[in-house]
Coordinates of C-alpha atoms in Angstrom, one line a residue:
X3 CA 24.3 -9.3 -3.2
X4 CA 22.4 -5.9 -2.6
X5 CA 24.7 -2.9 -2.3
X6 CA 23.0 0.4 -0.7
X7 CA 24.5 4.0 -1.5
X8 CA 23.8 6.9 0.7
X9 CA 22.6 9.7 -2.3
X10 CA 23.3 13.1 -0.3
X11 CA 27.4 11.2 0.0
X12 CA 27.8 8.5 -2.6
X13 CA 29.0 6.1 -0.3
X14 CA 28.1 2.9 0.9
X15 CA 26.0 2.2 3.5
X16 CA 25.2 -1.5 4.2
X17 CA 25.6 -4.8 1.8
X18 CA 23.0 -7.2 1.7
X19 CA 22.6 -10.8 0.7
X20 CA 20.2 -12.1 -1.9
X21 CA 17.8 -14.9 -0.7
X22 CA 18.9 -18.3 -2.8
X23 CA 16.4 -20.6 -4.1
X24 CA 15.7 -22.2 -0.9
X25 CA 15.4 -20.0 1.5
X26 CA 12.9 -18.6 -0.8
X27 CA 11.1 -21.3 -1.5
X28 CA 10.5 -22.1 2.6
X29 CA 9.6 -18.3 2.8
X30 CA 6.7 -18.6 -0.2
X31 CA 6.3 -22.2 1.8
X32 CA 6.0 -20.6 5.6
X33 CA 3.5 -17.4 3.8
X34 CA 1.3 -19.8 2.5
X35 CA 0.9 -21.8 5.3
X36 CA 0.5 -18.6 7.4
X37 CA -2.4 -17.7 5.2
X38 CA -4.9 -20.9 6.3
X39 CA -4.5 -19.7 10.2
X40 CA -4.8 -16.1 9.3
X41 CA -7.7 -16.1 7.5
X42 CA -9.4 -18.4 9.8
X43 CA -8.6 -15.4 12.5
X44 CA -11.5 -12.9 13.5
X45 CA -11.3 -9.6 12.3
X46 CA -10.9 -8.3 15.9
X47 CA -8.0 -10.1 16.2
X48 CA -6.7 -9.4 12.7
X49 CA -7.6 -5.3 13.6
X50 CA -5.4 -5.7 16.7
X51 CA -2.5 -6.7 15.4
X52 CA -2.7 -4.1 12.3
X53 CA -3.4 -1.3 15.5
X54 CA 0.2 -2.7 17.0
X55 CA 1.8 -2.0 13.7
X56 CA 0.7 1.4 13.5
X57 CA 1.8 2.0 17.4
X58 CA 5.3 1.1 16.4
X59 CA 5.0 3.2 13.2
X60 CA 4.7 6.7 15.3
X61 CA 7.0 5.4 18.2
X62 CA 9.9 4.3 15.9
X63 CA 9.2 7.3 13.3
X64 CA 12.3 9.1 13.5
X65 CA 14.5 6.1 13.5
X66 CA 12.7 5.3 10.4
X67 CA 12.9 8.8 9.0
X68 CA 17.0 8.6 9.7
X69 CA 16.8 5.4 7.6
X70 CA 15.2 6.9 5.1
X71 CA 17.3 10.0 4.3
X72 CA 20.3 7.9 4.6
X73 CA 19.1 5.4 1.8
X74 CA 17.0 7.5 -0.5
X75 CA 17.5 11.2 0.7
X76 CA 14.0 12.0 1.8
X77 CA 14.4 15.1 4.6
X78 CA 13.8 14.4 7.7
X79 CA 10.2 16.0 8.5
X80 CA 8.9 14.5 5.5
X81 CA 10.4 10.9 6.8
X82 CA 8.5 11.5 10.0
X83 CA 5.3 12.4 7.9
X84 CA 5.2 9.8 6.3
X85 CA 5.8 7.3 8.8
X86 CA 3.0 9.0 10.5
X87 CA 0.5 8.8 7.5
X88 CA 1.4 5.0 7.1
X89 CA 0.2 4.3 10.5
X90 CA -3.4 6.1 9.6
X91 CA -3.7 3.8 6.7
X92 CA -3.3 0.7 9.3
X93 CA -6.0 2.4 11.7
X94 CA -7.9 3.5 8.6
X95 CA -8.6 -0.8 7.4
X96 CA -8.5 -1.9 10.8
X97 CA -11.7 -0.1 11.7
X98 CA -13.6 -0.6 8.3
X99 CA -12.5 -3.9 7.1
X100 CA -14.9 -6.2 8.8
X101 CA -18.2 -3.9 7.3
X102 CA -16.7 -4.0 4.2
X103 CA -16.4 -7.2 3.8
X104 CA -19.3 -7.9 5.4
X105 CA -21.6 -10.7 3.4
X106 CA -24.7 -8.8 1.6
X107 CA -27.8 -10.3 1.0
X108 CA -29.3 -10.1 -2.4
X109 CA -33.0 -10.2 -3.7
X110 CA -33.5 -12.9 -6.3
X111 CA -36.4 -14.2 -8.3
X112 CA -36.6 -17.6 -6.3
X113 CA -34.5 -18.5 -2.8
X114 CA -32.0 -16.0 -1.3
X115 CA -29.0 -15.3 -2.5
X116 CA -25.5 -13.3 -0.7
X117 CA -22.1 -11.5 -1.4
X118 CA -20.0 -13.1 0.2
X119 CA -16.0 -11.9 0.2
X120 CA -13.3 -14.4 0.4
X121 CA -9.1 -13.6 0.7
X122 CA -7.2 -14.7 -2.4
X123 CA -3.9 -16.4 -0.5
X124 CA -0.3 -15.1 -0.6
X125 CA -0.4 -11.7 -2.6
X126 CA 3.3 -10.5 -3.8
X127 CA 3.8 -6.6 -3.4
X128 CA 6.9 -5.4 -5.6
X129 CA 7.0 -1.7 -4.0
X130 CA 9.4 1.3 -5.4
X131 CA 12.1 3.3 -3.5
X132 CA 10.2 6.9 -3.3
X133 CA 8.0 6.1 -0.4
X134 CA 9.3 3.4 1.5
X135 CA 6.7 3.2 4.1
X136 CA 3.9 4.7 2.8
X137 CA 3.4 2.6 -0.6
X138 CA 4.1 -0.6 1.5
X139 CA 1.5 -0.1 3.8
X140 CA -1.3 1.2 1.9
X141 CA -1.0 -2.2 -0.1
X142 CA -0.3 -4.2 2.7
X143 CA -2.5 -3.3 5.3
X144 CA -5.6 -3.9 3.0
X145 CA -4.7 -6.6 2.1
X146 CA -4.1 -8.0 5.4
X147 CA -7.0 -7.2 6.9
X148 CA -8.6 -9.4 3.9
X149 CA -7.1 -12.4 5.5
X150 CA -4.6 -13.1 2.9
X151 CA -0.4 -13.1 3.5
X152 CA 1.8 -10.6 1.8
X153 CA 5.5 -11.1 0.6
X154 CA 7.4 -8.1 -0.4
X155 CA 10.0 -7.2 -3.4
X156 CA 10.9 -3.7 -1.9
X157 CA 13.2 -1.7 -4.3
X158 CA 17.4 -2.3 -4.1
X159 CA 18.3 0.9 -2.9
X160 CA 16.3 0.8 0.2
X161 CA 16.5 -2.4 1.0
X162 CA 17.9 -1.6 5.1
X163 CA 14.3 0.5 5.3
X164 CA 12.8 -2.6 3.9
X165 CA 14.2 -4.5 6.6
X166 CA 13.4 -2.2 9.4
X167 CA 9.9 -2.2 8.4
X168 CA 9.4 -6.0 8.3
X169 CA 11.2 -6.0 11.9
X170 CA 7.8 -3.8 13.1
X171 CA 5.4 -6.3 11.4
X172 CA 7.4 -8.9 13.2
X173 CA 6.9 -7.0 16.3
X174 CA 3.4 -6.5 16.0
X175 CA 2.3 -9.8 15.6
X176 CA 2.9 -10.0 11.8
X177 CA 5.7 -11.8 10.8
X178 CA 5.9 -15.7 10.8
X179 CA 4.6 -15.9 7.0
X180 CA 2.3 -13.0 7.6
X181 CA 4.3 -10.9 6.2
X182 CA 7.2 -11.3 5.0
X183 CA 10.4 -9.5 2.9
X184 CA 12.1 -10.9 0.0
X185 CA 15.3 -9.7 -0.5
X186 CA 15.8 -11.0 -4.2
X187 CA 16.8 -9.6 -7.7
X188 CA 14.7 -9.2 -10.9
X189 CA 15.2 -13.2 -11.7
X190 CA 13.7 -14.4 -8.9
X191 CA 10.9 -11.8 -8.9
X192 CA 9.6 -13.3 -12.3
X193 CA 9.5 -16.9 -10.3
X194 CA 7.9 -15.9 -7.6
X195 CA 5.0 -14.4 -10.0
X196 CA 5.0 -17.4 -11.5
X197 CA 5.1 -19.4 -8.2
X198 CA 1.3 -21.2 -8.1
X199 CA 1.6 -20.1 -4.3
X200 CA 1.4 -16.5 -5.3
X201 CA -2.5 -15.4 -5.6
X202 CA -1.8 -12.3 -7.6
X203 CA 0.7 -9.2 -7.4
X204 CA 0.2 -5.3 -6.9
X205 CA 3.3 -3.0 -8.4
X206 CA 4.1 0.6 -7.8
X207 CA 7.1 1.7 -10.1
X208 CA 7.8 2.4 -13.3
X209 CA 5.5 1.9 -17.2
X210 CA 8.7 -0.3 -18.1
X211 CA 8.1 -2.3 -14.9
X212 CA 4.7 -2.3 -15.2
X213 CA 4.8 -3.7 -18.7
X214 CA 7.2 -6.9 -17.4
X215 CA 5.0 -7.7 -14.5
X216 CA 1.6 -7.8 -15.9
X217 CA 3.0 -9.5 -19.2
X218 CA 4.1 -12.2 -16.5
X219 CA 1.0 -11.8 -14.2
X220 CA -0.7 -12.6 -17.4
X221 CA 1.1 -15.5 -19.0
X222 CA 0.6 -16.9 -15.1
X223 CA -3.1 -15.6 -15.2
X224 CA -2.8 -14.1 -12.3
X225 CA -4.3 -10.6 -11.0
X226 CA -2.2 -7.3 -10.8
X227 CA -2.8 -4.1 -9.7
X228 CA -0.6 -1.6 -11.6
X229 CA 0.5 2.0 -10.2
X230 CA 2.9 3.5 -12.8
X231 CA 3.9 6.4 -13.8
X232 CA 2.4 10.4 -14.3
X233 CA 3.0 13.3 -16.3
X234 CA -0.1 15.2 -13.7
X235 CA -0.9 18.5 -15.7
X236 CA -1.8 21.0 -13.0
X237 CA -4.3 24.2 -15.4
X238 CA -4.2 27.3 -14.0
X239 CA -7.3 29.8 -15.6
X240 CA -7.5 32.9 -16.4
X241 CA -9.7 34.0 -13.4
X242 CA -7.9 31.7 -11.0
X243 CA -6.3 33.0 -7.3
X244 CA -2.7 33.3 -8.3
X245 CA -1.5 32.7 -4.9
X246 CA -3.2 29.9 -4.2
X247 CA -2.3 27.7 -7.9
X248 CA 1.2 28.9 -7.4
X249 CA 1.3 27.6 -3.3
X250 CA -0.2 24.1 -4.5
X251 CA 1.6 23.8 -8.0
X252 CA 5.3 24.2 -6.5
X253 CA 4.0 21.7 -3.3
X254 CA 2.9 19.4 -5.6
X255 CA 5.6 19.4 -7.3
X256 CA 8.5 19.4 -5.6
X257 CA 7.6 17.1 -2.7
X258 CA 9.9 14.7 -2.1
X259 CA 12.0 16.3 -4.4
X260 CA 9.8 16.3 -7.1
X261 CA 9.9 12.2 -6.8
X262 CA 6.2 11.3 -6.5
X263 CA 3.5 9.9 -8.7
X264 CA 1.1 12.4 -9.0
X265 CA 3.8 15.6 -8.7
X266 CA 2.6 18.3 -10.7
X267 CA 4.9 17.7 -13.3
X268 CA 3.2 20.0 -16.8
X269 CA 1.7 23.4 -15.1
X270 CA -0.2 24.6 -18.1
X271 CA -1.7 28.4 -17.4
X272 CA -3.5 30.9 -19.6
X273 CA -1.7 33.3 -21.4
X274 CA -3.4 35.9 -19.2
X275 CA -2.5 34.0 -15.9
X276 CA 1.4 33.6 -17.1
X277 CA 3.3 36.6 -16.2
X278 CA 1.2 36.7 -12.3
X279 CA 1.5 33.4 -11.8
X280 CA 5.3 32.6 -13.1
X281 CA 6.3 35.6 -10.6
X282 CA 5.0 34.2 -7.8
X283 CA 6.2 30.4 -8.3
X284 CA 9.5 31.6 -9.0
X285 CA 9.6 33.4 -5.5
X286 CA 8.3 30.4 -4.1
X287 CA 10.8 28.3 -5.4
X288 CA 14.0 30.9 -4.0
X289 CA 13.0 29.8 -0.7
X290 CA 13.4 26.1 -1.3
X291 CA 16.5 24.3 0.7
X292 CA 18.4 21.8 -1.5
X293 CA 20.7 20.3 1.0
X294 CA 21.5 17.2 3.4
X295 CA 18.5 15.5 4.1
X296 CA 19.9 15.0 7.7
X297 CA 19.6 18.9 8.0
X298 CA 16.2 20.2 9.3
X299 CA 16.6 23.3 7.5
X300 CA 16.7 21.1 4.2
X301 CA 13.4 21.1 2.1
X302 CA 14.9 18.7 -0.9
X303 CA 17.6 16.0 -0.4
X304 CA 19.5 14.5 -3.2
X305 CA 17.7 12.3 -5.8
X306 CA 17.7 8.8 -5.3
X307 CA 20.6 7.6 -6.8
X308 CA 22.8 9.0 -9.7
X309 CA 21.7 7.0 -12.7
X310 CA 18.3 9.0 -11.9
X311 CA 19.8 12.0 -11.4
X312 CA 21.3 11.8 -14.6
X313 CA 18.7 10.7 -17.0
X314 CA 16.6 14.0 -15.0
X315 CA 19.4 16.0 -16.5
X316 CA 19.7 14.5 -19.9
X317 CA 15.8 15.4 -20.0
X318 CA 16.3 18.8 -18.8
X319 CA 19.1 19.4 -21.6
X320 CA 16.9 17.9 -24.4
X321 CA 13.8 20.0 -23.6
X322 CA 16.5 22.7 -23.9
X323 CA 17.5 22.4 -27.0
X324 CA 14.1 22.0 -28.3
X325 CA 13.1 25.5 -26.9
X326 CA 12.3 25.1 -23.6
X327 CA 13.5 28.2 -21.6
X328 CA 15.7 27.4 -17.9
X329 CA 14.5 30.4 -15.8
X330 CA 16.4 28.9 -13.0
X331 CA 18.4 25.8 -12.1
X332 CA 19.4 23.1 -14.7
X333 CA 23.1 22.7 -13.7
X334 CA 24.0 19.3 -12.8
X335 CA 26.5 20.3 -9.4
X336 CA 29.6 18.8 -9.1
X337 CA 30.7 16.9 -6.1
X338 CA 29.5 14.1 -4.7
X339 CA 26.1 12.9 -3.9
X340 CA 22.9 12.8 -6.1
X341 CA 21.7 16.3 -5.8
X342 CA 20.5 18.9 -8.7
X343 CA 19.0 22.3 -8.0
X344 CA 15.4 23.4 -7.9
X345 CA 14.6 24.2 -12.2
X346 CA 12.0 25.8 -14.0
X347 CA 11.5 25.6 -17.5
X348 CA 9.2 27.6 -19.0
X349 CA 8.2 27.8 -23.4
X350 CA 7.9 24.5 -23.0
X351 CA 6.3 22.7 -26.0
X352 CA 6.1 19.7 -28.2
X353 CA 8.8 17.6 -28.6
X354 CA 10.4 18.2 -25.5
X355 CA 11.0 15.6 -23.0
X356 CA 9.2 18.3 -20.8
X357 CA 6.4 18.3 -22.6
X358 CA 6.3 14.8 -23.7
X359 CA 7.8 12.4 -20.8
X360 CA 7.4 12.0 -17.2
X361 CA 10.3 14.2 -15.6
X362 CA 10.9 12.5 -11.9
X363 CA 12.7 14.7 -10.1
X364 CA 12.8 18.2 -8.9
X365 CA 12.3 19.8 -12.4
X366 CA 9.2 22.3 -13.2
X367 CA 7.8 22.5 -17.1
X368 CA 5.5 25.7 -17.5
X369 CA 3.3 25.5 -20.3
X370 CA 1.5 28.4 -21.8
X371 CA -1.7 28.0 -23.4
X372 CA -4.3 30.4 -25.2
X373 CA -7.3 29.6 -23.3
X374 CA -9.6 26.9 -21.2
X375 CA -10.1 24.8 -24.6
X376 CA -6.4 24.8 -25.3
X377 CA -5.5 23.8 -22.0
X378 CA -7.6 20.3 -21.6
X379 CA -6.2 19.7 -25.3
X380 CA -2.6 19.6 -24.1
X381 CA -3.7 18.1 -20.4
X382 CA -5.1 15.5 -22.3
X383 CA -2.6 15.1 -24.6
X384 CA -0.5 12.5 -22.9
X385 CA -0.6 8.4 -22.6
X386 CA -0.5 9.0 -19.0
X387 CA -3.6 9.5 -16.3
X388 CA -2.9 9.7 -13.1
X389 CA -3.8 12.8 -11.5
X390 CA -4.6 16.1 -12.3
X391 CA -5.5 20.0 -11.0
X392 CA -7.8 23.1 -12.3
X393 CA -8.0 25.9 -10.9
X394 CA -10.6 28.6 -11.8
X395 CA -12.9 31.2 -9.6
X396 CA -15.8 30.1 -11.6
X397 CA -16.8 26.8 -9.6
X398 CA -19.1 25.0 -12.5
X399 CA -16.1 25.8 -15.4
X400 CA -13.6 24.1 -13.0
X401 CA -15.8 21.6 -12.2
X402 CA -16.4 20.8 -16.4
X403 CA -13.0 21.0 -16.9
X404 CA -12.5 18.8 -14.1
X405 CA -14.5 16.1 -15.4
X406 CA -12.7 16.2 -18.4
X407 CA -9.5 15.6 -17.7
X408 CA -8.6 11.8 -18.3
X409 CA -7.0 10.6 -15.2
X410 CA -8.0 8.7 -11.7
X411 CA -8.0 11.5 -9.4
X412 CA -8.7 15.8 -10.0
X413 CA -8.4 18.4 -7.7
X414 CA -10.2 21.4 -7.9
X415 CA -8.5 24.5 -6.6
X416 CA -6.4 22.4 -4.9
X417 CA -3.7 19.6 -5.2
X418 CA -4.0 16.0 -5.2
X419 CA -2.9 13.5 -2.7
X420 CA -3.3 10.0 -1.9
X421 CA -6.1 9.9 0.8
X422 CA -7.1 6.5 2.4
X423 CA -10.7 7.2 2.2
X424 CA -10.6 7.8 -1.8
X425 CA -9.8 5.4 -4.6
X426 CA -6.5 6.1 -5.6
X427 CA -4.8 4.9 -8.9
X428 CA -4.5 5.9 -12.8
X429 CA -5.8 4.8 -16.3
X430 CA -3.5 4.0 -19.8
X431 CA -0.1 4.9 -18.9
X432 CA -0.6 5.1 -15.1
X433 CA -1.9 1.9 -14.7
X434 CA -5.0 0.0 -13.5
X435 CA -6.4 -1.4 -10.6
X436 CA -6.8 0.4 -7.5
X437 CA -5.5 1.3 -3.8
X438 CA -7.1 3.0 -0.9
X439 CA -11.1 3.2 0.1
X440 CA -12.9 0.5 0.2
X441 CA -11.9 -0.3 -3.6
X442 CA -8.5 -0.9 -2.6
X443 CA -9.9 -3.8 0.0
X444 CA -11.6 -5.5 -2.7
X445 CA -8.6 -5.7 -5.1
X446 CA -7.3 -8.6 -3.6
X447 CA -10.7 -10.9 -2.4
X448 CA -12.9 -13.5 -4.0
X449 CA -16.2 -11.7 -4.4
X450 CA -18.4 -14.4 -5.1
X451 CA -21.9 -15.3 -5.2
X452 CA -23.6 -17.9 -3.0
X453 CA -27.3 -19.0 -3.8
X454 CA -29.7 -21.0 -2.2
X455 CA -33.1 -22.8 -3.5

């Protein structure tokens, strides 16, 4: 059984039970029959159900957004957001899909030769708690329009989101083996990667959880796309606009509470950009709104559940006590509920959980640095690559610097977000594999070559 908490009350919301062994097996079953008819389907018609989906998506956003801040605290503007942005992503493959995978003909010495792309099957999506819709259906939409089916290991704790998600698919056309939820534990996840049914698997979530499912992707030699984890160091120059690294560094970092990806979690500035810049983040962050998520006045909700909340604190504590500075926040509240304040530490260096691990949660490390050299050192300096910012008035030394920085994505005098029209994903720590673009389509299809005499 699945128990889900509300974080902003500690109490429990719904209970849910876990699929046995065969119900699952008729649901890997149904998906894989499901997959011959649906790839045999024109793209048209494959586009029109996808465009459904992404109706429902906007029309049933604030119902979704409610779900959402009850199960995992997200406020409810950024619910509605997000619900929003997931339906772009469906409009977004259901218009390109069809050129994309489009065969291409290809010049060879003797006879012709094509491209041609070709769906995988059943592809298992095991998809994290922070962004219940929007990680779903950037996987799943793709992967759709390729023509394969999609099962779906959402996380525990939003398993009633989960749910009211697959009821849209359903809605829209989708359901029937097209796409469908498994509610199941960590057990039952291993089988179904192991499950010859199962084509190959795309995870968002954690470096420990990316570990387990490619080690088990790989002993079934099956594909995986990986999306783990980020430590994102966000380098503010001497000559940069003050105003606008602080505006982007605490956005990036704090939205959705600080519980993303690719939040700026290290801001590393100049010695000569410090005392401007740590002025005006620190008024920034006055003015944030730590409070019911079900309050529109309310710009952070309560952390997911406690365990997280707590491990956030024991991070904060030991970057503390290995000289990191709290300029404001790092008191874990009493009460119930999930919930810590906005925190800054600053003089942070090595050693410090700050400096070394990935802080999830609404926790800022300010890192001060001699100069440009010193900066991509420490940027660098991390087994993680996921995203990354520089911000400089001199165009062509951001730009270097930019190009530097080991990590998928880099934004240049600005932050970065996930964007379906760019490749989106990380290197070492972070992961491999990509989402998004028209590399994110091809993750999960046969590219193979067909030559004729």
């Amino acid at each position: 059984m699945i128990q889900t908490l509300n974080p902003a009350t500690g109490e429990a919301l719904s209970t849910y039970p876990c699929l046995d062994a065969a119900a699952l097996d008729a649901a890997l079953t149904q998906a894989t029959r499901a997959q011959a008819g649906w790839a045999r389907q024109s793209f048209a018609d494959r586009a029109a159900a996808v465009n459904r989906l992404a109706e429902l998506l906007e029309a049933e956003a604030p119902v979704l957004a409610r779900q959402m801040a009850l199960e995992m605290g997200k406020p409810l503007a950024q619910g509605e957001a997000e619900a929003r942005k997931s339906a772009l992503v469906c409009r977004f493959y259901a218009e390109r899909a069809e050129a994309w995978l489009a065969d291409e003909a290809v010049t060879v010495d003797s006879g012709s030769a094509t491209v041609a792309h070709a769906p995988l099957g059943v592809i298992l999506g095991i998809m994290p708690w922070n962004y219940p819709l929007w990680q779903v259906l950037r996987f799943a939409a793709p992967t759709l329009m390729a023509g394969n089916t999609v099962v779906l290991k959402h996380a525990p704790n939003v398993t009633g989101t989960a749910l009211a998600l697959a009821a849209l698919f359903d809605r829209a056309g989708l359901g029937e083996g097209r796409y469908t939820p498994l509610v199941i534990d960590l057990d039952a996840t291993a089988r179904v990667i192991a499950d010859p049914r199962v084509q190959a698997v795309s995870l968002t979530g954690s470096v420990r959880a990316g570990r387990a499912v490619a080690a088990a992707a790989g002993q079934a030699l099956k594909k995986c796309v990986l999306e783990l984890g980020g430590s994102d160091a966000y380098v503010v120059l001497d000559d940069a606009d003050i105003d606008l690294a602080a505006g982007a560094c605490v956005s990036a970092r704090f939205v959705n509470g600080g519980q993303s990806c690719i939040a700026a979690k290290r801001w590393i500035v100049t010695a000569a950009a410090r005392p401007a810049f740590e002025a005006a983040v620190v008024a920034r962050l006055a003015a944030e709104a730590v409070g019911d998520p079900l309050n529109p006045a309310t710009t952070i909700g309560p952390m997911a559940r406690h365990d997280l909340r707590d491990e956030l604190h024991r991070q904060v504590e030991a970057s503390r006590a290995a000289g990191a500075r709290v300029v404001m926040g790092g008191v874990c509240p009493d009460g119930p509920g999930s919930f810590y304040p906005v925190t800054l530490l600053t003089d942070v260096g090595p050693g410090a959980p700050a400096w070394d691990d990935e802080l999830f949660g609404p926790v800022a490390s300010l890192i001060e640095v001699a100069d440009a050299d010193a900066a991509l050192k420490v940027a660098n300096g991390t087994p993680y690559g996921l995203g990354g910012a520089v911000f400089s008035a001199d165009a062509l030394l951001a730009e270097r610097f930019a190009r530097q920085l080991r990590s998928g994505a880099v934004g240049i005098n600005r932050g970065v977000v996930s964007d379906p029209r760019l490749p989106f994903g990380g290197i070492g720590h972070s992961g491999y594999g990509r989402e998004l673009s028209r590399h994110g389509l091809l993750e999960f299809v046969n590219v193979r070559a067909l030559m004729r005499a």
